[in-house]
XYZ file of C-alpha atoms in Angstrom:
713
model
C -76.006 10.193 15.330
C -75.831 7.404 12.958
C -73.503 4.197 13.450
C -69.874 4.424 12.331
C -69.855 2.095 8.890
C -68.265 -1.064 9.193
C -66.349 -3.045 6.459
C -69.527 -5.185 5.621
C -71.044 -2.150 5.427
C -68.536 -0.741 2.745
C -68.172 -4.321 0.918
C -72.010 -4.340 0.481
C -71.995 -0.728 -0.863
C -68.748 -1.494 -3.307
C -70.245 -4.629 -4.505
C -73.716 -2.725 -5.478
C -71.801 0.060 -7.272
C -69.819 -2.702 -9.160
C -72.468 -4.987 -9.518
C -70.613 -7.429 -7.260
C -67.814 -7.755 -9.317
C -64.345 -8.813 -7.700
C -62.463 -5.608 -7.213
C -59.122 -7.436 -6.153
C -56.101 -7.151 -8.301
C -53.469 -9.989 -8.613
C -50.294 -8.378 -9.424
C -47.666 -9.845 -11.846
C -45.913 -10.797 -8.577
C -48.769 -12.713 -7.202
C -49.749 -10.143 -4.675
C -53.465 -10.030 -4.114
C -54.215 -6.109 -4.066
C -57.143 -5.598 -1.936
C -59.453 -2.610 -2.922
C -59.445 -1.194 0.639
C -56.657 -1.199 3.620
C -57.662 -0.139 6.835
C -55.862 -0.037 10.404
C -56.242 -3.797 10.537
C -54.001 -4.263 7.493
C -51.148 -2.601 9.325
C -51.929 -3.278 13.187
C -48.863 -5.258 13.720
C -46.416 -3.163 11.740
C -43.460 -1.018 12.845
C -42.035 0.649 10.101
C -39.573 2.804 12.509
C -38.440 6.144 12.024
C -36.191 7.793 9.328
C -32.070 7.303 9.838
C -33.059 4.459 12.367
C -33.127 0.752 12.021
C -34.302 -0.913 9.831
C -34.122 2.200 7.841
C -37.678 1.222 5.785
C -38.613 5.112 5.911
C -35.140 6.121 4.782
C -31.411 5.936 5.427
C -31.281 9.757 6.914
C -33.400 11.412 9.632
C -33.961 14.418 7.642
C -34.156 12.464 4.018
C -35.012 15.665 1.299
C -36.542 18.029 3.740
C -32.405 18.368 4.695
C -30.904 17.864 1.094
C -32.926 16.629 -1.895
C -31.609 13.740 -3.501
C -29.019 14.214 -6.500
C -30.158 14.873 -9.579
C -27.870 12.746 -12.642
C -28.107 12.349 -16.131
C -26.756 9.120 -17.883
C -25.395 9.914 -20.780
C -22.391 9.170 -23.249
C -22.239 10.467 -26.797
C -19.839 8.816 -29.302
C -16.972 10.621 -28.498
C -15.377 12.113 -25.223
C -15.306 15.578 -26.872
C -19.074 15.406 -27.539
C -19.736 13.598 -24.157
C -17.815 16.433 -22.317
C -19.746 19.376 -24.096
C -22.674 17.742 -23.165
C -22.248 17.159 -19.474
C -20.661 20.714 -18.988
C -24.271 22.405 -20.562
C -26.398 20.148 -18.120
C -23.855 20.750 -14.726
C -24.732 24.666 -15.737
C -28.159 23.734 -16.074
C -28.696 22.546 -12.569
C -27.459 18.812 -12.810
C -25.181 17.876 -9.806
C -23.487 14.463 -10.475
C -22.482 12.876 -13.929
C -23.511 9.628 -14.964
C -21.580 7.991 -17.882
C -22.698 5.782 -20.444
C -20.250 3.696 -22.258
C -20.277 2.400 -25.862
C -20.953 -1.308 -26.294
C -17.440 -1.560 -27.633
C -16.085 -0.637 -24.512
C -18.433 -2.292 -22.150
C -17.057 -5.621 -23.858
C -13.217 -4.792 -23.656
C -12.459 -3.852 -27.244
C -10.779 -1.366 -28.938
C -12.593 0.855 -31.392
C -10.332 -0.876 -33.939
C -11.030 -4.260 -33.256
C -12.990 -6.049 -36.366
C -15.680 -7.328 -33.974
C -17.049 -3.633 -33.034
C -17.477 -1.998 -36.560
C -21.066 -1.381 -35.934
C -20.739 -0.682 -32.167
C -18.534 2.239 -31.936
C -19.984 5.381 -30.383
C -23.599 3.943 -30.447
C -25.453 3.898 -27.099
C -22.397 5.799 -25.067
C -19.146 6.981 -25.314
C -16.154 5.417 -26.625
C -13.405 5.118 -24.210
C -10.225 3.206 -25.582
C -7.573 5.012 -23.761
C -6.640 7.220 -20.819
C -6.517 10.104 -23.259
C -10.103 9.707 -24.030
C -10.829 9.766 -20.187
C -8.992 12.933 -19.704
C -11.029 14.508 -22.597
C -14.280 13.236 -21.161
C -13.732 15.140 -17.716
C -12.055 18.414 -19.513
C -12.616 21.314 -17.373
C -14.568 19.200 -14.934
C -13.049 19.285 -11.544
C -13.084 15.451 -10.381
C -12.048 16.756 -6.682
C -15.709 18.012 -6.665
C -17.305 16.066 -8.765
C -19.617 12.690 -8.126
C -18.887 10.270 -11.003
C -21.002 7.399 -11.733
C -19.855 4.704 -14.528
C -22.182 2.033 -15.775
C -19.386 -0.433 -16.310
C -18.995 -4.152 -15.554
C -17.676 -6.406 -18.168
C -14.420 -3.779 -18.786
C -14.351 -2.300 -15.210
C -10.950 -2.740 -14.628
C -9.398 -0.431 -17.304
C -12.011 1.956 -16.998
C -11.545 2.584 -13.312
C -7.887 2.482 -13.918
C -8.226 5.127 -16.693
C -10.261 7.144 -14.455
C -7.778 7.012 -10.895
C -4.932 7.700 -13.610
C -7.063 10.973 -15.195
C -7.755 12.394 -11.739
C -3.749 11.989 -10.807
C -3.063 13.867 -13.939
C -5.898 16.329 -13.288
C -3.928 16.981 -10.026
C -6.825 14.909 -7.915
C -5.064 12.158 -5.675
C -7.465 9.171 -5.832
C -8.539 9.420 -2.284
C -10.059 12.482 -3.201
C -12.202 10.800 -5.924
C -15.992 10.730 -5.391
C -18.424 8.367 -7.121
C -19.581 4.885 -7.947
C -18.370 2.103 -10.704
C -21.370 -0.519 -11.203
C -18.884 -3.272 -10.958
C -22.290 -5.748 -10.495
C -21.314 -8.892 -12.843
C -24.069 -11.174 -11.635
C -26.769 -9.374 -13.093
C -24.762 -9.423 -16.222
C -24.721 -13.091 -16.237
C -28.561 -12.847 -15.592
C -29.914 -10.414 -18.263
C -27.461 -7.514 -19.658
C -24.746 -9.640 -20.859
C -22.075 -7.276 -21.118
C -19.315 -9.984 -19.425
C -16.222 -10.672 -20.848
C -14.638 -13.463 -18.255
C -16.117 -16.381 -16.682
C -18.102 -16.239 -13.359
C -15.104 -17.100 -11.114
C -12.487 -14.539 -12.387
C -15.486 -11.997 -12.525
C -16.037 -12.382 -9.149
C -12.311 -12.231 -8.332
C -12.305 -8.647 -10.259
C -15.017 -7.496 -7.725
C -13.361 -8.615 -4.716
C -10.121 -6.929 -5.772
C -11.689 -3.489 -6.591
C -13.679 -3.436 -3.317
C -10.134 -3.984 -1.599
C -8.080 -1.602 -3.273
C -10.729 1.026 -2.951
C -11.601 0.450 0.448
C -7.759 1.088 0.860
C -7.013 3.829 -1.180
C -10.451 5.697 -2.118
C -12.630 6.295 1.038
C -15.076 8.528 -1.100
C -15.546 6.241 -3.682
C -18.363 3.607 -4.002
C -16.824 0.346 -5.342
C -19.908 -1.624 -6.265
C -23.784 -0.303 -7.497
C -25.703 -3.579 -7.177
C -27.966 -3.478 -10.316
C -31.698 -4.477 -10.028
C -32.439 -2.156 -12.861
C -31.641 -4.194 -15.792
C -33.391 -6.767 -14.338
C -36.688 -5.093 -14.635
C -35.497 -3.853 -18.147
C -35.286 -7.232 -19.003
C -38.797 -8.023 -17.865
C -38.475 -9.076 -14.121
C -41.074 -8.399 -11.718
C -40.400 -6.121 -8.995
C -40.455 -8.883 -6.594
C -37.621 -10.711 -8.737
C -36.011 -7.294 -9.264
C -35.839 -6.785 -5.187
C -35.003 -10.426 -4.346
C -32.502 -11.371 -6.830
C -30.345 -7.687 -6.266
C -30.471 -7.759 -2.531
C -29.382 -11.552 -3.013
C -26.542 -10.470 -5.436
C -25.492 -7.927 -2.656
C -25.256 -10.690 -0.314
C -23.007 -12.800 -2.467
C -20.497 -9.693 -3.263
C -20.272 -9.066 0.750
C -19.471 -12.564 1.151
C -17.014 -12.743 -1.491
C -15.076 -9.863 -0.328
C -15.308 -11.233 3.367
C -14.148 -14.529 2.114
C -10.793 -12.686 0.540
C -10.022 -11.163 4.242
C -11.742 -7.875 4.011
C -13.519 -6.797 7.405
C -17.099 -6.451 6.578
C -17.488 -2.919 8.188
C -14.524 -1.610 6.275
C -16.037 -1.535 3.009
C -20.021 -2.221 3.375
C -20.785 1.525 4.082
C -19.515 2.207 0.341
C -21.768 -0.013 -1.194
C -24.776 1.175 -3.082
C -27.656 -0.077 -5.183
C -29.316 0.917 -8.237
C -33.165 0.297 -9.085
C -35.436 0.820 -11.973
C -38.420 2.312 -11.373
C -41.399 1.547 -13.559
C -45.034 2.414 -13.847
C -46.600 0.442 -11.113
C -46.281 3.197 -9.049
C -47.022 2.383 -5.470
C -45.247 -1.210 -5.749
C -42.118 0.979 -6.467
C -42.510 3.219 -3.533
C -42.864 -0.125 -1.544
C -40.100 -1.858 -3.349
C -37.643 1.010 -2.206
C -38.714 0.858 1.395
C -38.745 -3.002 1.265
C -35.350 -2.872 -0.073
C -33.824 -1.207 3.091
C -35.477 -3.407 5.497
C -34.225 -6.553 3.691
C -30.546 -5.119 3.403
C -30.515 -4.408 6.897
C -31.523 -7.822 7.653
C -28.961 -9.326 5.410
C -26.129 -7.532 6.888
C -27.276 -8.030 10.587
C -27.158 -11.866 9.662
C -23.443 -11.397 8.380
C -22.648 -9.735 11.627
C -21.899 -6.480 10.567
C -21.537 -3.886 13.464
C -21.763 -0.443 12.179
C -25.336 0.931 11.516
C -23.937 2.295 8.266
C -22.852 -0.947 7.004
C -26.590 -2.005 7.134
C -27.885 1.282 5.523
C -28.928 0.337 1.733
C -28.472 3.482 -0.310
C -29.556 3.677 -3.851
C -29.664 5.188 -7.180
C -32.964 5.105 -9.245
C -33.680 5.141 -13.169
C -36.913 5.696 -14.513
C -37.704 2.861 -16.910
C -36.382 2.617 -20.390
C -38.751 -0.361 -21.207
C -42.011 1.663 -20.347
C -41.235 4.010 -22.963
C -42.826 4.048 -26.247
C -42.139 4.950 -30.027
C -45.611 5.363 -30.515
C -47.311 8.680 -29.361
C -43.796 9.774 -27.687
C -44.846 12.800 -25.707
C -46.936 10.387 -23.254
C -43.443 9.220 -22.441
C -42.949 12.794 -20.620
C -45.665 11.524 -18.454
C -44.347 8.129 -17.535
C -41.269 9.662 -16.471
C -42.852 12.118 -14.361
C -44.733 9.524 -12.571
C -41.861 7.192 -12.302
C -39.707 9.830 -11.099
C -42.186 10.733 -8.200
C -42.370 6.889 -7.177
C -38.897 6.962 -6.795
C -38.446 10.056 -4.641
C -41.670 8.974 -2.741
C -39.442 5.531 -1.738
C -36.583 7.665 -0.668
C -34.018 7.137 -3.434
C -30.638 8.947 -2.798
C -29.976 9.951 -6.557
C -32.062 10.073 -9.928
C -31.818 9.610 -13.512
C -35.064 10.475 -15.403
C -34.878 9.176 -19.246
C -35.911 11.332 -22.045
C -39.095 11.022 -24.076
C -37.188 9.960 -27.465
C -35.117 6.929 -25.774
C -37.207 4.548 -27.102
C -35.752 4.965 -30.435
C -32.698 7.205 -30.148
C -29.921 8.396 -27.663
C -31.842 11.706 -26.232
C -31.438 15.054 -27.871
C -30.293 18.148 -26.078
C -34.150 19.129 -26.084
C -35.329 15.845 -24.721
C -32.801 15.744 -22.038
C -33.460 18.950 -20.539
C -37.309 18.221 -20.224
C -36.073 14.938 -18.594
C -33.838 16.658 -16.089
C -36.475 19.609 -15.361
C -38.411 17.097 -14.527
C -36.479 16.155 -11.539
C -36.201 19.834 -10.821
C -39.819 20.670 -10.827
C -40.602 17.987 -8.498
C -37.706 19.123 -6.191
C -38.280 23.147 -6.222
C -42.366 23.347 -7.009
C -44.135 20.460 -5.499
C -43.463 21.069 -1.664
C -42.790 16.966 -1.329
C -39.447 17.373 0.093
C -40.716 19.055 2.989
C -42.213 15.829 4.727
C -39.506 12.571 5.253
C -41.645 9.457 3.769
C -44.806 11.326 3.236
C -46.278 7.921 2.408
C -45.303 6.344 5.549
C -48.378 5.090 7.860
C -50.426 4.787 4.470
C -52.229 1.400 5.074
C -51.721 0.257 1.373
C -48.212 1.411 1.321
C -47.021 -0.407 4.601
C -48.974 -3.256 4.056
C -47.437 -3.507 0.439
C -43.964 -3.101 1.913
C -44.451 -6.153 4.575
C -45.827 -8.148 1.490
C -42.780 -7.263 -0.703
C -40.426 -8.166 1.914
C -41.875 -11.522 2.821
C -42.390 -12.819 -0.561
C -38.646 -11.569 -1.476
C -36.965 -13.019 1.765
C -38.653 -16.764 0.488
C -36.719 -16.072 -2.842
C -33.446 -15.162 -1.227
C -33.749 -18.033 1.559
C -34.229 -20.261 -1.688
C -30.991 -18.759 -3.246
C -28.839 -19.438 -0.055
C -30.375 -22.693 0.693
C -28.921 -23.617 -2.902
C -25.104 -22.363 -2.283
C -25.809 -18.268 -3.109
C -26.508 -16.208 -6.140
C -23.106 -17.103 -7.802
C -24.327 -20.915 -7.735
C -28.080 -19.995 -8.923
C -26.800 -17.868 -11.924
C -24.539 -20.833 -13.018
C -27.923 -22.939 -12.634
C -29.849 -20.594 -14.501
C -32.854 -20.498 -13.093
C -32.987 -16.721 -11.957
C -32.841 -16.213 -15.413
C -35.361 -18.164 -16.619
C -37.515 -16.956 -14.159
C -36.995 -13.570 -15.278
C -37.824 -14.649 -19.155
C -40.700 -16.250 -17.978
C -41.965 -13.078 -16.611
C -41.188 -11.174 -19.485
C -42.888 -13.501 -21.585
C -45.852 -13.361 -19.783
C -45.957 -9.572 -19.628
C -45.318 -9.190 -23.528
C -48.319 -11.643 -23.924
C -50.781 -9.380 -21.729
C -49.583 -6.456 -23.598
C -50.435 -7.834 -27.043
C -53.573 -9.150 -25.970
C -54.814 -5.752 -24.324
C -55.007 -7.037 -20.742
C -52.271 -4.595 -19.925
C -53.002 -1.148 -21.373
C -50.076 0.823 -22.833
C -51.651 4.149 -24.047
C -51.110 5.079 -27.649
C -49.725 1.411 -28.264
C -52.655 -0.902 -27.585
C -55.368 1.722 -26.477
C -56.259 5.298 -27.558
C -53.644 4.928 -30.476
C -53.196 8.173 -32.289
C -54.755 8.871 -35.879
C -51.369 10.068 -36.788
C -47.856 9.355 -35.327
C -45.651 12.231 -34.381
C -41.982 12.535 -36.074
C -39.355 13.256 -33.347
C -36.218 14.591 -34.435
C -33.517 12.032 -32.994
C -29.954 12.244 -32.590
C -28.018 10.040 -35.293
C -24.521 9.238 -34.592
C -22.008 8.666 -37.641
C -20.790 5.380 -36.584
C -17.861 5.526 -39.095
C -17.014 8.810 -38.437
C -16.514 8.122 -34.678
C -14.597 4.780 -35.326
C -12.141 6.656 -37.809
C -11.516 9.378 -35.184
C -10.974 6.839 -32.206
C -8.617 4.559 -34.201
C -6.538 8.066 -35.242
C -6.195 8.463 -31.566
C -5.216 4.948 -30.709
C -2.625 5.148 -33.215
C -1.426 8.441 -31.869
C -1.379 7.039 -28.269
C 0.795 4.155 -29.048
C 3.315 5.791 -30.962
C 3.854 8.340 -28.530
C 4.425 5.925 -25.559
C 6.995 3.907 -24.091
C 6.401 0.346 -25.539
C 8.674 -1.394 -23.439
C 7.200 -0.094 -20.396
C 3.782 -0.887 -21.781
C 4.620 -4.543 -22.573
C 6.121 -4.841 -19.030
C 2.705 -3.578 -16.954
C 0.901 -5.687 -19.609
C 2.794 -8.883 -18.700
C 2.817 -7.733 -14.814
C -1.167 -7.863 -15.048
C -1.180 -11.215 -16.949
C 1.002 -12.727 -14.215
C -1.046 -11.314 -11.470
C -4.010 -12.673 -12.812
C -2.701 -16.099 -12.958
C -1.756 -15.203 -9.271
C -3.062 -13.000 -6.549
C -1.910 -10.001 -7.325
C -4.559 -7.033 -6.941
C -5.699 -6.320 -10.678
C -6.845 -3.034 -10.469
C -3.353 -1.798 -8.806
C -1.542 -3.630 -11.917
C -3.983 -2.089 -14.434
C -3.471 1.212 -12.826
C 0.521 0.825 -13.625
C -0.811 -0.307 -17.328
C -2.873 2.711 -17.834
C 0.018 4.995 -16.697
C 2.121 3.360 -19.283
C -0.583 4.215 -21.811
C -1.913 0.675 -22.447
C -5.193 0.603 -24.162
C -8.643 -0.521 -22.772
C -8.441 -3.862 -25.590
C -4.988 -4.645 -24.405
C -5.830 -4.402 -20.466
C -8.627 -6.644 -21.210
C -6.585 -9.199 -23.640
C -4.054 -9.233 -20.740
C -6.529 -10.829 -18.394
C -8.042 -12.734 -21.117
C -4.648 -14.693 -21.414
C -5.241 -15.780 -17.664
C -9.178 -15.787 -17.664
C -10.388 -16.616 -21.103
C -13.643 -15.302 -22.453
C -17.041 -16.296 -21.794
C -19.306 -17.305 -23.986
C -23.203 -18.144 -24.172
C -26.315 -18.813 -26.335
C -29.762 -17.783 -25.746
C -32.192 -20.581 -24.553
C -35.685 -18.979 -25.224
C -38.485 -19.854 -22.739
C -41.183 -22.268 -24.257
C -45.044 -22.393 -23.969
C -45.912 -18.798 -22.122
C -47.168 -17.138 -25.517
C -49.126 -20.557 -26.257
C -50.839 -20.608 -22.870
C -51.500 -17.025 -22.821
C -53.296 -17.174 -26.450
C -54.788 -20.804 -25.804
C -58.073 -19.630 -26.367
C -57.515 -16.711 -29.294
C -58.908 -17.730 -32.864
C -56.296 -15.453 -34.219
C -53.478 -17.370 -32.832
C -55.137 -20.711 -33.601
C -55.156 -19.634 -37.383
C -51.753 -18.972 -37.184
C -50.834 -21.994 -36.080
C -52.954 -23.371 -38.731
C -51.084 -21.362 -41.470
C -47.526 -22.773 -39.724
C -48.823 -26.125 -40.355
C -50.177 -25.248 -43.703
C -46.125 -23.968 -44.573
C -44.890 -27.067 -43.236
C -47.027 -29.512 -45.230
C -45.738 -27.483 -48.283
C -42.475 -27.620 -47.639
C -41.855 -30.991 -45.854
C -40.684 -29.326 -42.882
C -41.247 -26.695 -40.130
C -40.604 -22.994 -41.312
C -37.167 -22.528 -39.860
C -36.118 -18.867 -38.546
C -32.528 -17.396 -37.220
C -33.134 -14.764 -34.120
C -29.731 -13.032 -34.544
C -28.103 -10.831 -32.221
C -25.078 -9.033 -34.021
C -22.685 -6.842 -32.605
C -21.669 -6.058 -29.073
C -25.503 -5.549 -27.513
C -26.156 -8.118 -25.020
C -29.858 -7.186 -24.129
C -31.397 -10.305 -25.496
C -35.333 -9.207 -24.070
C -36.381 -8.382 -27.568
C -34.732 -11.475 -29.263
C -35.699 -13.904 -26.675
C -39.207 -12.813 -26.588
C -39.599 -13.336 -30.630
C -37.956 -16.924 -30.273
C -40.764 -17.783 -27.553
C -43.586 -16.379 -29.973
C -42.178 -17.988 -32.860
C -41.259 -21.355 -31.169
C -44.869 -21.620 -29.840
C -46.606 -21.290 -33.119
C -44.793 -23.786 -34.288
C -41.550 -22.616 -35.975
C -37.709 -24.251 -35.730
C -36.359 -21.285 -33.944
C -32.447 -21.623 -34.413
C -31.595 -18.887 -31.079
C -28.275 -17.356 -32.523
C -25.480 -16.966 -30.008
C -24.756 -13.258 -28.484
C -21.838 -10.922 -30.179
C -22.217 -12.030 -33.779
C -20.461 -10.505 -36.440
C -22.837 -10.046 -39.613
C -20.487 -12.731 -41.513
C -20.739 -15.443 -38.650
C -24.644 -14.747 -38.559
C -24.723 -15.255 -42.593
C -22.806 -18.684 -42.114
C -25.181 -19.902 -39.525
C -28.194 -18.728 -41.185
C -26.430 -20.904 -44.169
C -25.714 -23.992 -42.194
C -28.759 -24.177 -40.594
C -31.045 -23.872 -43.912
C -33.039 -21.107 -42.157
C -35.983 -19.306 -44.457
C -35.893 -16.101 -42.744
C -33.155 -14.047 -40.535
C -34.726 -12.322 -37.694
C -31.910 -9.287 -36.769
C -32.745 -7.787 -33.234
C -31.198 -4.673 -32.730
C -31.395 -2.556 -29.894
C -28.075 -0.415 -29.595
C -28.291 1.495 -33.091
C -25.824 -0.813 -34.971
C -28.587 -1.697 -37.547
C -27.495 0.390 -40.101
C -24.333 -1.005 -40.326
C -24.659 -4.319 -39.293
C -27.981 -5.545 -41.181
C -27.045 -4.566 -44.640
C -23.706 -6.242 -44.057
C -25.548 -9.322 -43.241
C -27.450 -8.972 -46.409
C -24.384 -8.670 -48.340
C -22.883 -11.731 -47.129
C -26.145 -13.874 -47.884
C -25.989 -12.351 -51.364
C -22.192 -13.314 -51.842
C -23.040 -16.844 -50.763
C -25.689 -17.204 -53.254
C -28.427 -17.245 -50.470
C -30.400 -14.383 -51.445
C -33.372 -16.562 -51.049
C -33.286 -16.089 -47.254
C -35.229 -13.504 -46.203
C -34.116 -10.676 -43.832
C -36.282 -9.080 -41.282
C -35.426 -6.504 -38.436
C -36.610 -5.421 -35.242
C -36.231 -3.587 -31.995
C -34.998 0.137 -31.369
C -35.068 1.083 -34.900
C -36.218 4.991 -35.775
C -38.716 5.244 -38.492
C -36.318 7.669 -40.305
C -33.864 4.523 -40.580
C -36.817 2.208 -42.281
C -36.003 2.978 -46.237
C -32.311 2.791 -45.827
C -32.745 -0.769 -44.366
C -35.318 -1.543 -47.265
C -33.053 -0.274 -49.865
C -30.546 -2.566 -48.529
C -32.921 -5.391 -48.769
C -34.475 -5.944 -45.744
C -38.353 -7.251 -46.115
C -39.855 -6.641 -42.754
C -39.206 -3.774 -40.086
C -40.710 -4.228 -36.525
C -40.083 -1.109 -34.273
C -40.710 -0.697 -30.359
C -44.092 -1.816 -29.398
C -44.971 -4.246 -32.250
C -47.375 -6.424 -31.144
C -45.627 -9.954 -31.723
C -49.063 -11.565 -33.322
C -49.222 -9.000 -35.645
C -45.470 -9.712 -36.812
C -46.013 -13.133 -36.938
C -48.764 -12.629 -39.605
C -46.667 -10.441 -41.510
C -43.870 -13.121 -41.282
C -46.181 -15.984 -42.718
C -47.069 -13.840 -45.630
C -43.495 -13.185 -46.362
C -43.052 -17.083 -46.428
C -45.943 -16.991 -48.894
C -48.735 -18.294 -46.823
C -52.020 -16.390 -47.540
C -54.307 -16.028 -44.559
C -58.269 -16.671 -44.655
C -60.245 -13.243 -44.944
C -61.080 -13.188 -41.307
C -57.586 -13.248 -40.381
C -56.393 -10.451 -42.642
C -59.523 -8.542 -41.378
C -58.398 -8.802 -37.687
C -54.713 -7.448 -38.629
């Protein structure tokens, strides 16, 4: 009989196989992952049992063996009619719950006829201006039988009011309405930026919604505390985990401060996490989240065990999807969906293969939805509760995440809570640094993206994409707004709106008052404006991080050549080359814009980081006032076909055609020629290497790089 091999024996054999190379992996979270885990790594870990505290292994004892997760599809298509048709097709094909995506004008509290949203209406979601829109959205869909999730934060009061009234007029009382409203404003101030009001009033809105739904809507989840948009903005899984749990604690404390009993509302709180490509880290993250939430709620003296259960929706990553070699996205989404289910999610949305460049078509949405159905019904993975429980690696990684996240959560608490941390800006800065570091690793090829920076296809596949006619949608919405206003009792509507403003200045429940406004047929913009009269509208400007790109490329000859090129332009012009990074329209996602600002700033450009939510006219005025040489227009939400040509037109009218305009972001190849015809001089789509982009910009500014740098490109 041979002796049982020891760890030393394994280490010696492994070192021999890889010629002594260290196999340990340092993750972006700062966790050193060993190449081998054994029973020694988990000797003091007891993850418990599913359905029992601290719920590490799942919030229900039977989990998917009893009932699979809810299959959702997050979607909104231009108009309520188009979206309703899409929902009904999906429900017939096996989808179990609805998840509504609103357009950006709606998110920001503007009616479709507002001059600031000409390029946003019907883009990236459905336009909802009135109760009539909401009724059409759910026409033929019985709200008393269907769980509806709505991703809404800024205009959460009018949207939820419209939903309640649409239910009433469908014959469904509010106590029977089932679903979730996101209602998570803190993460908007950190990463997504679809806020309307300052932080203080925004927190009051959340408390009022929790109070109203707790009293009147026992089946409805009053908040979905979201980490999803943090990871999409570049946060590591550790940052997403820690800040999301800290946000949750802040909301619970705010509701308690408003006089609510913790056990009266905590059971209706839910969470929302992103699921990216680091498979085991995502599995461990969901298990760690449940453990941490139980700890937080115990510390806040919740008595009911249901109050301590973290229930979560998950969505596969959008930022991991690529325009290049797009059918790889089906594989990515499948891997991410598996991580979500093995981590124990309660519901799941899978992104479609074409969402790196556009809203999904019916064809791509069907593949995305069927990914979940195949996992649920063909693989057998639903037959065992927490099948990765007991894995040496998964249990050790779960504990590592719990410990590291708790350190961040305690820092937040020591500094006065998450609202104070957000006001100081350090969580946002931490996320932006992680985002820039990740982008630099991808650009350098240190983080592999198959089909983008490695194994690039010789010829790119062209996808059929969904194209929304923004002008047609807006005209239709304006006609409906005018019709609703013509038919309503104007005196009753104005009285309800005044009562809402007065209640905002005093202590009236904002949702209850907004329901009265919705019944009187006030529009979304009017309800938002009535609260803005009391609260004001919050504005902010990006502050890009510095030194991350330069630090990552410090030893790179190509980067050094680009820095020298910037220096040559500076000597020729007598000043640094100047770029305005412009975010036009109501798209608050600023990850791409911040990465561009960071990279070009590190190269030596003088970067003017434009404020969010500019109109094309305002962006042109800022470009002229700051005397920039080039404007980089960042687009994510499909407004580029309207907004960028308008920007160029304003520059020409002002006699400044010399200011060059380039475009970057989520721009499908089919739109390139139209933008070029409008005067765009450079287009950089999803997955663009920022060092390549910098070289192209230097050439636009008249710098001829040495031959070796040209060859490198």
